[in-house]
């Protein structure tokens, strides 16, 4: 009986050590990805449209290096002025493609009401680039 009790204690101790020593650290985890705002240099598209008609605008933006990838278009504000900004992601590894060229994405605009609208994209930290659109 004493032998059985001793063996049980040793088995429990051994299993406890095994479970405790296992860790969930991933030594091969990917490096974090940086997301930044890319400033817009040009907005091309129609200046007029109709109610409930989708208009497409080519938005040209500059990136820090050629490995940058488009993430999304999000809301932005400079002071009390609201507009949009282009977000890009940069891998943390060294980029072997060092010469960045301006990149493009498409922004879609649709209005359910008539009027004059301004599409504003962040051009710098203090300024927006504006495209006026008249919806008839």
mmCIF file of C-alpha atoms in Angstrom:
data_model
loop_
_atom_site.group_PDB
_atom_site.id
_atom_site.type_symbol
_atom_site.label_atom_id
_atom_site.label_comp_id
_atom_site.label_asym_id
_atom_site.label_seq_id
_atom_site.Cartn_x
_atom_site.Cartn_y
_atom_site.Cartn_z
ATOM 1 C CA UNK A 1 0.000 0.000 0.000
ATOM 2 C CA UNK A 2 2.861 2.300 0.872
ATOM 3 C CA UNK A 3 4.475 1.567 -2.475
ATOM 4 C CA UNK A 4 1.234 2.394 -4.338
ATOM 5 C CA UNK A 5 0.899 5.708 -2.500
ATOM 6 C CA UNK A 6 4.515 6.621 -3.246
ATOM 7 C CA UNK A 7 4.100 5.763 -6.939
ATOM 8 C CA UNK A 8 0.898 7.849 -7.129
ATOM 9 C CA UNK A 9 2.640 10.843 -5.584
ATOM 10 C CA UNK A 10 5.568 10.484 -7.992
ATOM 11 C CA UNK A 11 3.235 10.231 -11.014
ATOM 12 C CA UNK A 12 1.302 13.336 -9.936
ATOM 13 C CA UNK A 13 4.564 15.202 -9.320
ATOM 14 C CA UNK A 14 5.940 14.160 -12.708
ATOM 15 C CA UNK A 15 2.748 15.187 -14.550
ATOM 16 C CA UNK A 16 2.687 18.521 -12.702
ATOM 17 C CA UNK A 17 6.247 19.268 -13.773
ATOM 18 C CA UNK A 18 5.469 18.334 -17.390
ATOM 19 C CA UNK A 19 2.399 20.611 -17.563
ATOM 20 C CA UNK A 20 4.140 23.503 -15.848
ATOM 21 C CA UNK A 21 7.227 23.303 -18.023
ATOM 22 C CA UNK A 22 5.238 23.543 -21.247
ATOM 23 C CA UNK A 23 4.992 27.126 -22.425
ATOM 24 C CA UNK A 24 3.028 28.813 -25.129
ATOM 25 C CA UNK A 25 5.773 31.183 -26.206
ATOM 26 C CA UNK A 26 6.169 31.188 -29.951
ATOM 27 C CA UNK A 27 9.830 31.760 -30.667
ATOM 28 C CA UNK A 28 9.080 32.096 -34.367
ATOM 29 C CA UNK A 29 6.334 34.711 -34.131
ATOM 30 C CA UNK A 30 6.068 37.167 -36.986
ATOM 31 C CA UNK A 31 7.334 40.667 -36.421
ATOM 32 C CA UNK A 32 4.611 43.255 -35.793
ATOM 33 C CA UNK A 33 3.294 45.206 -38.757
ATOM 34 C CA UNK A 34 3.325 49.004 -38.634
ATOM 35 C CA UNK A 35 0.296 50.880 -39.947
ATOM 36 C CA UNK A 36 0.729 54.528 -40.931
ATOM 37 C CA UNK A 37 -1.047 57.272 -42.818
ATOM 38 C CA UNK A 38 0.090 57.827 -46.403
ATOM 39 C CA UNK A 39 -0.409 61.335 -47.734
ATOM 40 C CA UNK A 40 -2.448 61.853 -50.906
ATOM 41 C CA UNK A 41 -0.963 63.758 -53.838
ATOM 42 C CA UNK A 42 -3.819 63.563 -56.350
ATOM 43 C CA UNK A 43 -7.538 62.773 -56.632
ATOM 44 C CA UNK A 44 -8.871 62.089 -60.161
ATOM 45 C CA UNK A 45 -12.513 61.586 -61.029
ATOM 46 C CA UNK A 46 -15.705 63.176 -62.211
ATOM 47 C CA UNK A 47 -16.817 66.513 -60.780
ATOM 48 C CA UNK A 48 -20.488 65.747 -61.380
ATOM 49 C CA UNK A 49 -22.841 62.868 -60.769
ATOM 50 C CA UNK A 50 -26.447 61.876 -60.204
ATOM 51 C CA UNK A 51 -28.324 60.925 -57.057
ATOM 52 C CA UNK A 52 -27.610 57.305 -55.998
ATOM 53 C CA UNK A 53 -24.982 56.929 -58.737
ATOM 54 C CA UNK A 54 -21.651 55.495 -57.565
ATOM 55 C CA UNK A 55 -18.654 57.588 -58.620
ATOM 56 C CA UNK A 56 -15.091 56.266 -58.602
ATOM 57 C CA UNK A 57 -12.046 58.388 -57.805
ATOM 58 C CA UNK A 58 -8.429 57.381 -58.368
ATOM 59 C CA UNK A 59 -6.485 58.405 -55.268
ATOM 60 C CA UNK A 60 -2.695 58.631 -55.617
ATOM 61 C CA UNK A 61 -0.619 58.502 -52.423
ATOM 62 C CA UNK A 62 3.056 58.348 -51.475
ATOM 63 C CA UNK A 63 4.638 55.690 -49.269
ATOM 64 C CA UNK A 64 7.909 55.482 -47.328
ATOM 65 C CA UNK A 65 9.205 52.365 -49.088
ATOM 66 C CA UNK A 66 8.172 50.056 -51.903
ATOM 67 C CA UNK A 67 7.057 47.269 -49.534
ATOM 68 C CA UNK A 68 4.068 49.285 -48.280
ATOM 69 C CA UNK A 69 0.617 47.768 -48.829
ATOM 70 C CA UNK A 70 -2.779 49.474 -48.858
ATOM 71 C CA UNK A 71 -4.934 48.719 -45.786
ATOM 72 C CA UNK A 72 -7.992 50.979 -45.938
ATOM 73 C CA UNK A 73 -9.447 54.447 -46.285
ATOM 74 C CA UNK A 74 -10.495 55.803 -42.907
ATOM 75 C CA UNK A 75 -11.890 58.959 -41.341
ATOM 76 C CA UNK A 76 -9.458 61.706 -40.379
ATOM 77 C CA UNK A 77 -9.648 65.176 -38.910
ATOM 78 C CA UNK A 78 -7.396 68.190 -38.776
ATOM 79 C CA UNK A 79 -8.677 70.399 -36.021
ATOM 80 C CA UNK A 80 -12.432 70.583 -36.533
ATOM 81 C CA UNK A 81 -12.262 69.780 -40.279
ATOM 82 C CA UNK A 82 -13.187 66.198 -41.135
ATOM 83 C CA UNK A 83 -11.982 64.227 -44.129
ATOM 84 C CA UNK A 84 -10.407 60.925 -45.133
ATOM 85 C CA UNK A 85 -6.960 59.359 -45.021
ATOM 86 C CA UNK A 86 -5.215 56.409 -46.659
ATOM 87 C CA UNK A 87 -3.754 53.832 -44.284
ATOM 88 C CA UNK A 88 -0.899 51.554 -45.370
ATOM 89 C CA UNK A 89 1.027 48.813 -43.610
ATOM 90 C CA UNK A 90 4.772 48.294 -43.554
ATOM 91 C CA UNK A 91 6.380 44.939 -42.748
ATOM 92 C CA UNK A 92 8.927 45.183 -39.916
ATOM 93 C CA UNK A 93 11.602 43.362 -41.847
ATOM 94 C CA UNK A 94 14.051 45.263 -44.011
ATOM 95 C CA UNK A 95 12.536 46.162 -47.359
ATOM 96 C CA UNK A 96 14.736 45.119 -50.275
ATOM 97 C CA UNK A 97 12.718 47.223 -52.735
ATOM 98 C CA UNK A 98 13.979 50.617 -51.660
ATOM 99 C CA UNK A 99 12.645 52.947 -54.375
ATOM 100 C CA UNK A 100 9.003 53.748 -53.635
ATOM 101 C CA UNK A 101 6.702 54.904 -56.396
ATOM 102 C CA UNK A 102 3.354 56.619 -55.851
ATOM 103 C CA UNK A 103 0.577 54.077 -55.364
ATOM 104 C CA UNK A 104 -3.102 54.266 -56.279
ATOM 105 C CA UNK A 105 -6.380 53.077 -54.859
ATOM 106 C CA UNK A 106 -10.002 53.688 -55.795
ATOM 107 C CA UNK A 107 -12.424 55.586 -53.570
ATOM 108 C CA UNK A 108 -16.139 55.147 -54.280
ATOM 109 C CA UNK A 109 -18.602 57.972 -53.521
ATOM 110 C CA UNK A 110 -22.398 57.823 -53.619
ATOM 111 C CA UNK A 111 -24.937 60.397 -52.446
ATOM 112 C CA UNK A 112 -28.657 59.998 -51.837
ATOM 113 C CA UNK A 113 -29.198 63.780 -51.991
ATOM 114 C CA UNK A 114 -28.544 66.591 -54.469
ATOM 115 C CA UNK A 115 -25.922 69.195 -53.659
ATOM 116 C CA UNK A 116 -22.253 70.097 -53.753
ATOM 117 C CA UNK A 117 -19.930 67.846 -51.766
ATOM 118 C CA UNK A 118 -16.229 67.980 -50.956
ATOM 119 C CA UNK A 119 -14.156 64.819 -50.843
ATOM 120 C CA UNK A 120 -11.148 65.610 -48.662
ATOM 121 C CA UNK A 121 -8.051 63.441 -48.286
ATOM 122 C CA UNK A 122 -5.151 64.129 -45.957
ATOM 123 C CA UNK A 123 -2.350 65.790 -47.955
ATOM 124 C CA UNK A 124 -0.125 66.477 -44.929
ATOM 125 C CA UNK A 125 -0.445 66.651 -41.163
ATOM 126 C CA UNK A 126 -2.035 70.112 -41.470
ATOM 127 C CA UNK A 127 -3.791 70.125 -44.854
ATOM 128 C CA UNK A 128 -6.422 68.305 -46.946
ATOM 129 C CA UNK A 129 -6.529 67.839 -50.730
ATOM 130 C CA UNK A 130 -10.108 68.527 -51.888
ATOM 131 C CA UNK A 131 -12.222 67.282 -54.813
ATOM 132 C CA UNK A 132 -15.591 69.017 -55.325
ATOM 133 C CA UNK A 133 -18.514 66.962 -56.606
ATOM 134 C CA UNK A 134 -21.872 68.320 -57.750
ATOM 135 C CA UNK A 135 -24.711 65.824 -57.468
ATOM 136 C CA UNK A 136 -27.791 66.614 -59.594
#
